mmCIF file of C-alpha atoms in Angstrom:
data_model
loop_
_atom_site.group_PDB
_atom_site.id
_atom_site.type_symbol
_atom_site.label_atom_id
_atom_site.label_comp_id
_atom_site.label_asym_id
_atom_site.label_seq_id
_atom_site.Cartn_x
_atom_site.Cartn_y
_atom_site.Cartn_z
ATOM 1 C CA UNK A 30 -42.574 -5.188 -13.577
ATOM 2 C CA UNK A 31 -44.875 -7.231 -11.978
ATOM 3 C CA UNK A 32 -42.554 -8.013 -8.875
ATOM 4 C CA UNK A 33 -43.466 -3.599 -7.767
ATOM 5 C CA UNK A 34 -46.941 -3.844 -8.195
ATOM 6 C CA UNK A 35 -47.215 -6.873 -5.826
ATOM 7 C CA UNK A 36 -45.301 -4.456 -3.059
ATOM 8 C CA UNK A 37 -46.703 -1.769 -3.845
ATOM 9 C CA UNK A 38 -50.867 -2.157 -4.324
ATOM 10 C CA UNK A 39 -50.683 -5.429 -1.443
ATOM 11 C CA UNK A 40 -49.448 -2.988 0.886
ATOM 12 C CA UNK A 41 -51.387 -3.638 3.861
ATOM 13 C CA UNK A 42 -53.553 -0.183 5.355
ATOM 14 C CA UNK A 43 -52.446 0.469 9.064
ATOM 15 C CA UNK A 44 -56.164 0.783 10.427
ATOM 16 C CA UNK A 45 -56.767 2.830 13.800
ATOM 17 C CA UNK A 46 -58.000 0.666 16.612
ATOM 18 C CA UNK A 47 -61.370 0.627 17.264
ATOM 19 C CA UNK A 48 -62.026 3.532 19.979
ATOM 20 C CA UNK A 49 -65.765 2.274 21.054
ATOM 21 C CA UNK A 50 -65.038 1.868 23.876
ATOM 22 C CA UNK A 51 -62.600 4.481 24.770
ATOM 23 C CA UNK A 52 -65.357 6.689 22.979
ATOM 24 C CA UNK A 53 -67.653 5.727 25.975
ATOM 25 C CA UNK A 54 -65.597 6.468 28.623
ATOM 26 C CA UNK A 55 -64.828 9.904 27.482
ATOM 27 C CA UNK A 56 -68.325 10.351 28.300
ATOM 28 C CA UNK A 57 -68.892 8.201 31.070
ATOM 29 C CA UNK A 58 -65.513 11.160 32.168
ATOM 30 C CA UNK A 59 -67.545 14.027 31.210
ATOM 31 C CA UNK A 60 -71.298 13.522 30.986
ATOM 32 C CA UNK A 61 -72.626 16.234 28.510
ATOM 33 C CA UNK A 62 -76.271 15.910 27.492
ATOM 34 C CA UNK A 63 -76.884 13.704 30.567
ATOM 35 C CA UNK A 64 -80.653 13.122 31.688
ATOM 36 C CA UNK A 65 -80.800 11.515 34.953
ATOM 37 C CA UNK A 66 -78.318 11.692 38.067
ATOM 38 C CA UNK A 67 -77.323 8.447 40.366
ATOM 39 C CA UNK A 68 -77.228 9.338 43.943
ATOM 40 C CA UNK A 69 -75.202 6.712 45.589
ATOM 41 C CA UNK A 70 -74.103 8.040 49.665
ATOM 42 C CA UNK A 71 -71.582 11.086 48.604
ATOM 43 C CA UNK A 72 -71.020 10.513 45.403
ATOM 44 C CA UNK A 73 -73.527 11.348 42.333
ATOM 45 C CA UNK A 74 -73.427 10.927 38.649
ATOM 46 C CA UNK A 75 -74.827 12.754 35.602
ATOM 47 C CA UNK A 76 -75.893 9.214 33.306
ATOM 48 C CA UNK A 77 -77.828 9.157 30.469
ATOM 49 C CA UNK A 78 -80.464 6.928 30.292
ATOM 50 C CA UNK A 79 -80.737 5.541 27.100
ATOM 51 C CA UNK A 80 -77.261 4.102 27.383
ATOM 52 C CA UNK A 81 -78.231 2.450 30.989
ATOM 53 C CA UNK A 82 -81.135 1.373 29.585
ATOM 54 C CA UNK A 83 -79.981 -0.015 26.360
ATOM 55 C CA UNK A 84 -77.840 -1.941 28.819
ATOM 56 C CA UNK A 85 -79.456 -3.096 31.539
ATOM 57 C CA UNK A 86 -82.958 -4.980 31.510
ATOM 58 C CA UNK A 87 -83.349 -3.010 35.436
ATOM 59 C CA UNK A 88 -82.336 0.233 34.507
ATOM 60 C CA UNK A 89 -84.631 -0.060 31.212
ATOM 61 C CA UNK A 90 -87.628 -0.687 33.604
ATOM 62 C CA UNK A 91 -86.880 2.033 35.938
ATOM 63 C CA UNK A 92 -86.285 4.780 33.580
ATOM 64 C CA UNK A 93 -89.836 3.839 32.003
ATOM 65 C CA UNK A 94 -91.552 3.610 35.479
ATOM 66 C CA UNK A 95 -89.834 7.308 36.683
ATOM 67 C CA UNK A 96 -90.624 8.667 33.600
ATOM 68 C CA UNK A 97 -93.276 11.313 35.033
ATOM 69 C CA UNK A 98 -91.557 12.547 37.131
ATOM 70 C CA UNK A 99 -89.635 15.765 36.114
ATOM 71 C CA UNK A 100 -87.087 15.479 33.587
ATOM 72 C CA UNK A 101 -83.804 16.430 35.275
ATOM 73 C CA UNK A 102 -84.426 13.699 37.572
ATOM 74 C CA UNK A 103 -82.699 12.013 40.422
ATOM 75 C CA UNK A 104 -82.562 8.591 41.442
ATOM 76 C CA UNK A 105 -81.371 7.415 44.806
ATOM 77 C CA UNK A 106 -79.679 4.103 45.042
ATOM 78 C CA UNK A 107 -79.285 3.280 48.503
ATOM 79 C CA UNK A 108 -78.126 -0.127 48.810
ATOM 80 C CA UNK A 109 -74.781 0.240 46.631
ATOM 81 C CA UNK A 110 -71.568 1.999 47.016
ATOM 82 C CA UNK A 111 -69.853 4.646 44.991
ATOM 83 C CA UNK A 112 -67.034 3.023 44.080
ATOM 84 C CA UNK A 113 -68.744 -0.094 43.301
ATOM 85 C CA UNK A 114 -71.579 1.982 41.178
ATOM 86 C CA UNK A 115 -68.622 3.708 39.403
ATOM 87 C CA UNK A 116 -67.517 0.061 38.422
ATOM 88 C CA UNK A 117 -70.601 -0.785 37.236
ATOM 89 C CA UNK A 118 -70.820 2.324 35.007
ATOM 90 C CA UNK A 119 -68.116 1.756 33.740
ATOM 91 C CA UNK A 120 -69.096 -1.587 32.307
ATOM 92 C CA UNK A 121 -71.963 -0.337 30.669
ATOM 93 C CA UNK A 122 -70.768 2.192 28.943
ATOM 94 C CA UNK A 123 -67.338 0.295 27.953
ATOM 95 C CA UNK A 124 -67.918 -3.328 28.612
ATOM 96 C CA UNK A 125 -64.657 -2.908 30.815
ATOM 97 C CA UNK A 126 -63.978 -3.287 34.167
ATOM 98 C CA UNK A 127 -61.532 -2.445 36.576
ATOM 99 C CA UNK A 128 -60.265 -3.670 40.113
ATOM 100 C CA UNK A 129 -62.672 -6.632 39.984
ATOM 101 C CA UNK A 130 -59.278 -8.381 41.771
ATOM 102 C CA UNK A 131 -60.498 -5.705 44.953
ATOM 103 C CA UNK A 132 -64.120 -5.699 43.976
ATOM 104 C CA UNK A 133 -65.658 -8.854 43.089
ATOM 105 C CA UNK A 134 -67.450 -9.567 46.304
ATOM 106 C CA UNK A 135 -68.914 -6.460 46.105
ATOM 107 C CA UNK A 136 -69.565 -5.960 42.250
ATOM 108 C CA UNK A 137 -70.799 -9.486 42.063
ATOM 109 C CA UNK A 138 -74.284 -8.842 44.089
ATOM 110 C CA UNK A 139 -74.694 -5.356 41.658
ATOM 111 C CA UNK A 140 -74.200 -6.824 38.346
ATOM 112 C CA UNK A 141 -76.719 -9.525 39.434
ATOM 113 C CA UNK A 142 -79.441 -6.221 40.990
ATOM 114 C CA UNK A 143 -78.672 -4.799 37.471
ATOM 115 C CA UNK A 144 -79.247 -8.504 34.789
ATOM 116 C CA UNK A 145 -75.097 -7.646 33.551
ATOM 117 C CA UNK A 146 -74.682 -11.601 33.209
ATOM 118 C CA UNK A 147 -71.169 -11.151 31.652
ATOM 119 C CA UNK A 148 -69.868 -8.633 34.413
ATOM 120 C CA UNK A 149 -71.465 -11.368 36.838
ATOM 121 C CA UNK A 150 -69.841 -14.356 35.655
ATOM 122 C CA UNK A 151 -66.408 -12.627 35.383
ATOM 123 C CA UNK A 152 -67.148 -11.922 39.047
ATOM 124 C CA UNK A 153 -67.659 -15.855 39.554
ATOM 125 C CA UNK A 154 -64.424 -16.418 38.160
ATOM 126 C CA UNK A 155 -62.727 -14.094 40.174
ATOM 127 C CA UNK A 156 -63.603 -15.043 43.416
ATOM 128 C CA UNK A 157 -63.515 -18.698 42.168
ATOM 129 C CA UNK A 158 -59.446 -17.769 41.828
ATOM 130 C CA UNK A 159 -59.929 -17.118 46.055
ATOM 131 C CA UNK A 160 -61.647 -20.243 47.470
ATOM 132 C CA UNK A 161 -59.530 -21.591 50.165
ATOM 133 C CA UNK A 162 -61.060 -23.871 52.810
ATOM 134 C CA UNK A 163 -61.533 -21.583 55.371
ATOM 135 C CA UNK A 164 -63.797 -18.993 52.884
ATOM 136 C CA UNK A 165 -65.761 -21.130 50.787
ATOM 137 C CA UNK A 166 -68.889 -21.091 52.952
ATOM 138 C CA UNK A 167 -68.997 -17.774 52.846
ATOM 139 C CA UNK A 168 -68.209 -17.709 48.819
ATOM 140 C CA UNK A 169 -71.277 -20.812 48.469
ATOM 141 C CA UNK A 170 -73.249 -18.418 50.294
ATOM 142 C CA UNK A 171 -72.793 -15.272 47.952
ATOM 143 C CA UNK A 172 -73.112 -17.150 44.959
ATOM 144 C CA UNK A 173 -76.227 -18.800 45.925
ATOM 145 C CA UNK A 174 -78.121 -15.513 47.084
ATOM 146 C CA UNK A 175 -77.489 -13.929 44.076
ATOM 147 C CA UNK A 176 -77.666 -17.269 41.557
ATOM 148 C CA UNK A 177 -74.080 -16.934 40.639
ATOM 149 C CA UNK A 178 -74.622 -20.860 38.954
ATOM 150 C CA UNK A 179 -71.256 -21.543 38.354
ATOM 151 C CA UNK A 180 -69.596 -20.293 41.101
ATOM 152 C CA UNK A 181 -72.063 -22.269 43.209
ATOM 153 C CA UNK A 182 -71.016 -25.165 41.527
ATOM 154 C CA UNK A 183 -67.085 -24.898 41.960
ATOM 155 C CA UNK A 184 -67.867 -23.886 45.462
ATOM 156 C CA UNK A 185 -69.515 -26.992 46.040
ATOM 157 C CA UNK A 186 -67.269 -29.118 44.218
ATOM 158 C CA UNK A 187 -64.054 -27.370 46.521
ATOM 159 C CA UNK A 188 -66.270 -28.569 49.100
ATOM 160 C CA UNK A 189 -66.162 -31.936 48.304
ATOM 161 C CA UNK A 190 -62.841 -32.639 47.256
ATOM 162 C CA UNK A 191 -61.722 -30.603 50.135
ATOM 163 C CA UNK A 192 -64.068 -32.433 52.634
ATOM 164 C CA UNK A 193 -62.141 -32.911 55.725
ATOM 165 C CA UNK A 194 -60.507 -29.466 55.568
ATOM 166 C CA UNK A 195 -63.334 -27.906 55.166
ATOM 167 C CA UNK A 196 -65.312 -29.393 57.955
ATOM 168 C CA UNK A 197 -64.443 -28.564 60.759
ATOM 169 C CA UNK A 198 -63.985 -24.767 59.146
ATOM 170 C CA UNK A 199 -66.004 -21.972 61.523
ATOM 171 C CA UNK A 200 -67.635 -20.631 57.926
ATOM 172 C CA UNK A 201 -68.580 -24.026 57.325
ATOM 173 C CA UNK A 202 -70.084 -25.280 60.750
ATOM 174 C CA UNK A 203 -71.803 -21.063 60.485
ATOM 175 C CA UNK A 204 -73.109 -22.712 57.480
ATOM 176 C CA UNK A 205 -74.513 -25.497 58.241
ATOM 177 C CA UNK A 206 -76.573 -23.453 60.979
ATOM 178 C CA UNK A 207 -78.062 -20.363 58.918
ATOM 179 C CA UNK A 208 -77.834 -21.880 55.013
ATOM 180 C CA UNK A 209 -78.904 -25.322 55.627
ATOM 181 C CA UNK A 210 -80.183 -26.369 52.053
ATOM 182 C CA UNK A 211 -76.248 -25.793 51.017
ATOM 183 C CA UNK A 212 -75.461 -28.252 52.826
ATOM 184 C CA UNK A 213 -77.912 -30.647 52.088
ATOM 185 C CA UNK A 214 -77.168 -29.342 48.146
ATOM 186 C CA UNK A 215 -73.537 -30.488 48.615
ATOM 187 C CA UNK A 216 -74.024 -33.503 50.308
ATOM 188 C CA UNK A 217 -75.976 -34.677 47.208
ATOM 189 C CA UNK A 218 -73.550 -33.566 45.041
ATOM 190 C CA UNK A 219 -71.081 -35.476 46.742
ATOM 191 C CA UNK A 220 -73.546 -38.976 46.585
ATOM 192 C CA UNK A 221 -73.511 -37.893 43.021
ATOM 193 C CA UNK A 222 -69.881 -37.584 42.710
ATOM 194 C CA UNK A 223 -68.884 -41.133 44.239
ATOM 195 C CA UNK A 224 -71.643 -42.379 42.613
ATOM 196 C CA UNK A 225 -69.937 -41.631 39.428
ATOM 197 C CA UNK A 226 -66.251 -43.283 41.021
ATOM 198 C CA UNK A 227 -67.791 -46.636 41.987
ATOM 199 C CA UNK A 228 -69.940 -47.125 38.792
ATOM 200 C CA UNK A 229 -68.592 -45.182 35.809
ATOM 201 C CA UNK A 230 -71.163 -44.858 33.350
ATOM 202 C CA UNK A 231 -71.779 -47.940 31.137
ATOM 203 C CA UNK A 232 -70.244 -47.165 27.760
ATOM 204 C CA UNK A 233 -66.922 -46.393 29.578
ATOM 205 C CA UNK A 234 -67.165 -49.701 31.283
ATOM 206 C CA UNK A 235 -68.089 -51.302 27.094
ATOM 207 C CA UNK A 236 -64.514 -50.259 25.494
ATOM 208 C CA UNK A 237 -62.383 -51.727 28.627
ATOM 209 C CA UNK B 20 -58.519 -37.033 45.625
ATOM 210 C CA UNK B 21 -56.098 -34.676 44.279
ATOM 211 C CA UNK B 22 -56.983 -35.688 40.814
ATOM 212 C CA UNK B 23 -60.720 -34.444 41.170
ATOM 213 C CA UNK B 24 -59.595 -31.310 42.775
ATOM 214 C CA UNK B 25 -57.543 -30.149 39.017
ATOM 215 C CA UNK B 26 -60.498 -31.115 37.776
ATOM 216 C CA UNK B 27 -63.888 -29.359 39.074
ATOM 217 C CA UNK B 28 -61.642 -26.610 41.119
ATOM 218 C CA UNK B 29 -59.911 -25.313 37.453
ATOM 219 C CA UNK B 30 -63.251 -25.994 35.238
ATOM 220 C CA UNK B 31 -63.387 -22.815 32.797
ATOM 221 C CA UNK B 32 -65.852 -20.019 33.342
ATOM 222 C CA UNK B 33 -68.179 -19.910 30.536
ATOM 223 C CA UNK B 34 -68.811 -15.967 30.346
ATOM 224 C CA UNK B 35 -71.400 -14.236 28.087
ATOM 225 C CA UNK B 36 -70.209 -12.503 25.093
ATOM 226 C CA UNK B 37 -69.271 -8.688 25.481
ATOM 227 C CA UNK B 38 -72.455 -7.337 24.477
ATOM 228 C CA UNK B 39 -71.825 -3.496 24.145
ATOM 229 C CA UNK B 40 -72.135 -3.260 20.247
ATOM 230 C CA UNK B 41 -75.146 -5.437 19.822
ATOM 231 C CA UNK B 42 -76.744 -2.921 22.907
ATOM 232 C CA UNK B 43 -76.068 -0.130 21.404
ATOM 233 C CA UNK B 44 -77.445 -1.081 18.006
ATOM 234 C CA UNK B 45 -80.843 -2.136 19.427
ATOM 235 C CA UNK B 46 -80.267 1.901 20.979
ATOM 236 C CA UNK B 47 -80.127 2.730 17.494
ATOM 237 C CA UNK B 48 -82.990 0.662 16.396
ATOM 238 C CA UNK B 49 -84.783 1.906 19.246
ATOM 239 C CA UNK B 50 -84.030 5.226 20.439
ATOM 240 C CA UNK B 51 -86.181 5.910 23.049
ATOM 241 C CA UNK B 52 -84.743 9.342 24.917
ATOM 242 C CA UNK B 53 -83.249 10.512 21.861
ATOM 243 C CA UNK B 54 -82.866 14.467 21.763
ATOM 244 C CA UNK B 55 -81.884 15.468 18.282
ATOM 245 C CA UNK B 56 -83.633 14.121 14.948
ATOM 246 C CA UNK B 57 -80.795 14.210 11.725
ATOM 247 C CA UNK B 58 -83.020 14.900 8.571
ATOM 248 C CA UNK B 59 -81.388 13.410 5.342
ATOM 249 C CA UNK B 60 -83.797 13.618 2.689
ATOM 250 C CA UNK B 61 -86.923 11.425 3.111
ATOM 251 C CA UNK B 62 -85.300 9.743 6.282
ATOM 252 C CA UNK B 63 -85.350 10.616 9.993
ATOM 253 C CA UNK B 64 -83.425 9.187 12.264
ATOM 254 C CA UNK B 65 -83.783 10.543 16.195
ATOM 255 C CA UNK B 66 -80.670 9.777 17.430
ATOM 256 C CA UNK B 67 -78.219 10.856 21.186
ATOM 257 C CA UNK B 68 -75.974 13.954 21.374
ATOM 258 C CA UNK B 69 -74.059 12.689 24.170
ATOM 259 C CA UNK B 70 -73.329 9.467 21.433
ATOM 260 C CA UNK B 71 -72.422 11.213 18.144
ATOM 261 C CA UNK B 72 -70.458 14.082 20.210
ATOM 262 C CA UNK B 73 -68.478 11.159 21.995
ATOM 263 C CA UNK B 74 -67.732 9.949 19.056
ATOM 264 C CA UNK B 75 -66.916 12.493 16.363
ATOM 265 C CA UNK B 76 -65.655 15.737 17.538
ATOM 266 C CA UNK B 77 -67.322 16.684 14.544
ATOM 267 C CA UNK B 78 -71.123 16.133 16.026
ATOM 268 C CA UNK B 79 -69.888 17.622 19.384
ATOM 269 C CA UNK B 80 -68.592 21.297 17.123
ATOM 270 C CA UNK B 81 -72.299 20.685 15.831
ATOM 271 C CA UNK B 82 -74.611 20.236 18.768
ATOM 272 C CA UNK B 83 -72.438 22.797 20.852
ATOM 273 C CA UNK B 84 -73.397 25.507 18.199
ATOM 274 C CA UNK B 85 -76.910 24.229 18.043
ATOM 275 C CA UNK B 86 -77.032 24.488 22.395
ATOM 276 C CA UNK B 87 -79.370 27.471 22.101
ATOM 277 C CA UNK B 88 -81.712 26.409 19.501
ATOM 278 C CA UNK B 89 -84.843 24.304 21.391
ATOM 279 C CA UNK B 90 -84.412 21.822 22.396
ATOM 280 C CA UNK B 91 -85.644 18.813 20.831
ATOM 281 C CA UNK B 92 -84.112 20.128 17.836
ATOM 282 C CA UNK B 93 -83.582 18.449 14.057
ATOM 283 C CA UNK B 94 -80.847 18.886 11.949
ATOM 284 C CA UNK B 95 -80.949 18.717 8.664
ATOM 285 C CA UNK B 96 -78.133 17.547 6.582
ATOM 286 C CA UNK B 97 -78.111 17.835 2.850
ATOM 287 C CA UNK B 98 -74.633 16.388 1.429
ATOM 288 C CA UNK B 99 -75.334 13.039 3.051
ATOM 289 C CA UNK B 100 -78.018 10.383 1.536
ATOM 290 C CA UNK B 101 -79.974 8.410 4.283
ATOM 291 C CA UNK B 102 -78.579 4.984 3.789
ATOM 292 C CA UNK B 103 -75.040 6.298 3.562
ATOM 293 C CA UNK B 104 -76.446 8.374 6.989
ATOM 294 C CA UNK B 105 -77.597 5.035 8.538
ATOM 295 C CA UNK B 106 -74.109 3.291 8.351
ATOM 296 C CA UNK B 107 -72.482 6.418 9.320
ATOM 297 C CA UNK B 108 -74.519 6.263 12.595
ATOM 298 C CA UNK B 109 -74.453 2.325 12.565
ATOM 299 C CA UNK B 110 -70.582 2.675 13.084
ATOM 300 C CA UNK B 111 -70.740 5.568 14.917
ATOM 301 C CA UNK B 112 -73.277 3.431 17.716
ATOM 302 C CA UNK B 113 -71.147 0.534 17.461
ATOM 303 C CA UNK B 114 -68.522 0.242 15.295
ATOM 304 C CA UNK B 115 -69.454 -1.855 13.165
ATOM 305 C CA UNK B 116 -69.929 -1.386 9.079
ATOM 306 C CA UNK B 117 -72.080 -3.194 6.968
ATOM 307 C CA UNK B 118 -72.342 -2.969 3.359
ATOM 308 C CA UNK B 119 -69.116 -1.610 3.123
ATOM 309 C CA UNK B 120 -68.246 -3.757 -0.236
ATOM 310 C CA UNK B 121 -71.168 -1.451 -1.916
ATOM 311 C CA UNK B 122 -71.182 1.390 -0.511
ATOM 312 C CA UNK B 123 -67.389 2.465 0.735
ATOM 313 C CA UNK B 124 -66.991 5.100 -2.105
ATOM 314 C CA UNK B 125 -69.779 7.187 -0.810
ATOM 315 C CA UNK B 126 -69.465 6.824 2.965
ATOM 316 C CA UNK B 127 -65.432 7.778 2.294
ATOM 317 C CA UNK B 128 -66.622 11.379 2.164
ATOM 318 C CA UNK B 129 -69.214 11.037 4.646
ATOM 319 C CA UNK B 130 -66.246 8.857 7.522
ATOM 320 C CA UNK B 131 -63.966 12.313 6.166
ATOM 321 C CA UNK B 132 -66.429 15.051 7.418
ATOM 322 C CA UNK B 133 -67.890 12.979 10.532
ATOM 323 C CA UNK B 134 -63.898 12.300 11.458
ATOM 324 C CA UNK B 135 -64.494 8.816 11.616
ATOM 325 C CA UNK B 136 -61.292 8.071 11.125
ATOM 326 C CA UNK B 137 -60.961 4.244 11.649
ATOM 327 C CA UNK B 138 -64.434 3.699 9.250
ATOM 328 C CA UNK B 139 -62.601 6.410 6.748
ATOM 329 C CA UNK B 140 -59.490 3.924 6.493
ATOM 330 C CA UNK B 141 -61.712 0.986 6.335
ATOM 331 C CA UNK B 142 -63.049 2.539 3.399
ATOM 332 C CA UNK B 143 -60.047 3.442 1.569
ATOM 333 C CA UNK B 144 -58.752 -0.378 2.101
ATOM 334 C CA UNK B 145 -61.935 -1.435 0.242
ATOM 335 C CA UNK B 146 -61.788 0.914 -2.889
ATOM 336 C CA UNK B 147 -57.868 -0.079 -2.921
ATOM 337 C CA UNK B 148 -59.142 -3.344 -3.974
ATOM 338 C CA UNK B 149 -61.225 -2.071 -6.662
ATOM 339 C CA UNK B 150 -58.377 0.018 -8.073
ATOM 340 C CA UNK B 151 -57.860 -1.478 -11.888
ATOM 341 C CA UNK B 152 -56.574 1.182 -14.717
ATOM 342 C CA UNK B 153 -60.148 2.175 -15.999
ATOM 343 C CA UNK B 154 -61.136 3.632 -12.164
ATOM 344 C CA UNK B 155 -57.740 4.354 -10.431
ATOM 345 C CA UNK B 156 -57.503 8.383 -11.611
ATOM 346 C CA UNK B 157 -60.729 8.480 -10.570
ATOM 347 C CA UNK B 158 -60.396 6.743 -6.823
ATOM 348 C CA UNK B 159 -57.317 8.842 -7.207
ATOM 349 C CA UNK B 160 -59.022 12.132 -7.614
ATOM 350 C CA UNK B 161 -61.640 10.609 -4.784
ATOM 351 C CA UNK B 162 -58.713 9.810 -2.407
ATOM 352 C CA UNK B 163 -57.190 13.658 -2.535
ATOM 353 C CA UNK B 164 -60.381 15.205 -2.170
ATOM 354 C CA UNK B 165 -60.956 13.516 0.989
ATOM 355 C CA UNK B 166 -57.098 13.454 2.431
ATOM 356 C CA UNK B 167 -57.367 9.376 2.225
ATOM 357 C CA UNK B 168 -53.432 9.536 2.333
ATOM 358 C CA UNK B 169 -52.960 5.518 2.356
ATOM 359 C CA UNK B 170 -55.192 5.407 -0.461
ATOM 360 C CA UNK B 171 -53.787 8.362 -2.316
ATOM 361 C CA UNK B 172 -50.269 6.438 -2.112
ATOM 362 C CA UNK B 173 -52.042 3.089 -3.270
ATOM 363 C CA UNK B 174 -53.489 5.064 -6.468
ATOM 364 C CA UNK B 175 -50.108 6.303 -7.221
ATOM 365 C CA UNK B 176 -48.097 3.405 -6.997
ATOM 366 C CA UNK B 177 -51.005 1.700 -9.150
ATOM 367 C CA UNK B 178 -50.320 3.970 -11.715
ATOM 368 C CA UNK B 179 -46.828 4.088 -11.650
ATOM 369 C CA UNK B 180 -46.483 0.639 -11.981
ATOM 370 C CA UNK B 181 -48.958 0.036 -14.647
ATOM 371 C CA UNK B 182 -48.519 3.609 -16.523
ATOM 372 C CA UNK B 183 -48.773 2.024 -19.933
ATOM 373 C CA UNK B 184 -51.694 0.370 -19.351
ATOM 374 C CA UNK B 185 -53.766 3.595 -17.456
ATOM 375 C CA UNK B 186 -52.042 6.304 -20.225
ATOM 376 C CA UNK B 187 -54.587 5.549 -22.089
ATOM 377 C CA UNK B 188 -57.800 5.763 -20.412
ATOM 378 C CA UNK B 189 -60.373 8.494 -20.441
ATOM 379 C CA UNK B 190 -60.275 8.662 -17.026
ATOM 380 C CA UNK B 191 -56.569 9.436 -16.628
ATOM 381 C CA UNK B 192 -56.764 11.830 -19.690
ATOM 382 C CA UNK B 193 -59.413 13.745 -18.105
ATOM 383 C CA UNK B 194 -57.341 13.983 -14.493
ATOM 384 C CA UNK B 195 -54.646 15.445 -16.798
ATOM 385 C CA UNK B 196 -56.911 18.082 -17.428
ATOM 386 C CA UNK B 197 -59.016 18.812 -13.974
ATOM 387 C CA UNK B 198 -56.191 17.610 -11.454
ATOM 388 C CA UNK B 199 -52.948 17.990 -12.771
ATOM 389 C CA UNK B 200 -51.516 18.540 -9.338
ATOM 390 C CA UNK B 201 -52.017 14.560 -9.060
ATOM 391 C CA UNK B 202 -50.217 14.205 -12.208
ATOM 392 C CA UNK B 203 -46.853 16.320 -11.172
ATOM 393 C CA UNK B 204 -47.554 13.910 -7.788
ATOM 394 C CA UNK B 205 -47.466 10.663 -9.936
ATOM 395 C CA UNK B 206 -44.638 11.612 -11.880
ATOM 396 C CA UNK B 207 -42.587 12.984 -8.832
ATOM 397 C CA UNK B 208 -43.320 9.366 -7.386
ATOM 398 C CA UNK B 209 -42.464 7.662 -10.410
ATOM 399 C CA UNK B 210 -39.030 9.464 -9.840
ATOM 400 C CA UNK B 211 -38.298 8.790 -6.641
ATOM 401 C CA UNK B 212 -39.253 5.104 -7.965
ATOM 402 C CA UNK B 213 -36.842 4.959 -10.894
ATOM 403 C CA UNK B 214 -34.484 6.353 -8.284
ATOM 404 C CA UNK B 215 -34.824 3.693 -5.824
ATOM 405 C CA UNK B 216 -34.330 1.158 -8.476
ATOM 406 C CA UNK B 217 -31.086 2.704 -10.093
ATOM 407 C CA UNK B 218 -29.937 3.319 -7.042
ATOM 408 C CA UNK B 219 -30.396 1.470 -3.972
ATOM 409 C CA UNK B 220 -29.321 2.681 -0.506
ATOM 410 C CA UNK B 221 -26.073 2.265 0.080
ATOM 411 C CA UNK B 222 -26.172 0.142 2.478
ATOM 412 C CA UNK B 223 -27.910 -2.309 0.418
ATOM 413 C CA UNK B 224 -24.483 -2.110 -1.752
ATOM 414 C CA UNK B 225 -22.294 -2.839 1.308
ATOM 415 C CA UNK B 226 -23.482 -5.976 1.744
ATOM 416 C CA UNK B 227 -23.611 -7.064 -1.633
#
C-alpha cells in the first residue's frame, strides 16, 4: 500500500491565484466608499485617500494638508491629463501599468511628481528603447528635468557612442543652447570614457 | 565604437521592487482614513470598508447592510479571535500570510467564512502536511464542515491507505458516531479505489 500512500497524500493542491492586484483594480473601476475626487480636466476620479496615501508620499502630504477642508473633498490637478492620471491610479491601486509604450514620456513626469519610483524607472527603461540620434537630446532633457538618473546616464552614453551622428541633429544643436550644462556633463563623461580606453585600470594591466 | 555602444545602451535598468503588498501592510499597521472598526474580543482593528469590500464578498455584503448605521461604525465579530482576525486582515490587505503553520486550523474556518478562497486552500495544504492516524478524523470533520474539498479528499485518501492504523484510533471511533456520513464517503472512496486496482481502465489493458 506504500505506493498508493505516496500517490494520494502528496498530490499537489490547486491553490487559487493571488487576486490582490485584480481586486484593487475592481475597486478602482467601481470606487465604493471613495472619500475624495481627483479632477483632471474633464475627467473625475473618485478615489480613496487611504490607498493613495499608502502608495505615494506626495498624496499623503496633500491629504494631510487638505484634512481641514470639507470631508468629501475635490482636488483639482491641472498639470496631468486624464489619461495619464488613470495610469497613475492604476499603478497606485494594482502595481501594474497599461499602455506604457505609448505613454512613457508623459507618465515619467507624473511618476516623478508623485514619487512612484518603480513606475518612473519602468518609464525610463521604456524610453531608453526608443532612443535614436534625433530624439536623444530631448530624452536627455526630459530625464534631467525629472531626475531620471538611469535614463539620463543611458542618454549621455548614447550620445558619446554616436557622437558624429548626433552632433548635427536639430535636437542636439538646440540642447547646446538651452541646456548647456547637459553638454558639459556629456563632455565630462566622454573624457572619462576615453580615459578608461586609453588607460585601463592597473589591475587589468598586471594580469595581462 | 560598436562594442562600446552595446556595452552602454543595453545596460539593464535597476527597477525597484513592487511595493504594493508592503504599502498596504503599512496601511494596516497605521490605518489612516479608516471608516469602520472591527471588534474581536479585546482587540480592535480600525480598517477600510473599501479594501475589505474589494477583497471579500462577505465583508462587501456586511457593509452594504450596515450602511444605514452611523458613519464611523463598529462591527462586533464574536466568532473570531483577535490573533486570527489579524491574519485575515493581513491576507486581505497584502495577499500574504504569517504564522500559517501555527494557525491553519483556526484560519481555515475564518477564511471560509469570509470567502477568501486562496487563503482557505493554503490552510488546507498546511493542514494536509500534519495529517497522521490520530488526527485524520478530526481534520476530515473540519474539512467537511468548511467545504474544504481538497483537504477533505486528501483526508479520505489517507484513511483508505492507512485503514488498519486509523481504524482503532479514538478520533476515528468518535467520527463513526458523530459523523457517520463521512464514514460512508470514505467507504465509497475505498470501493472506487479497490475497483481501480482490480480492474484498471480498459485502455491500459489494451496497451499491455
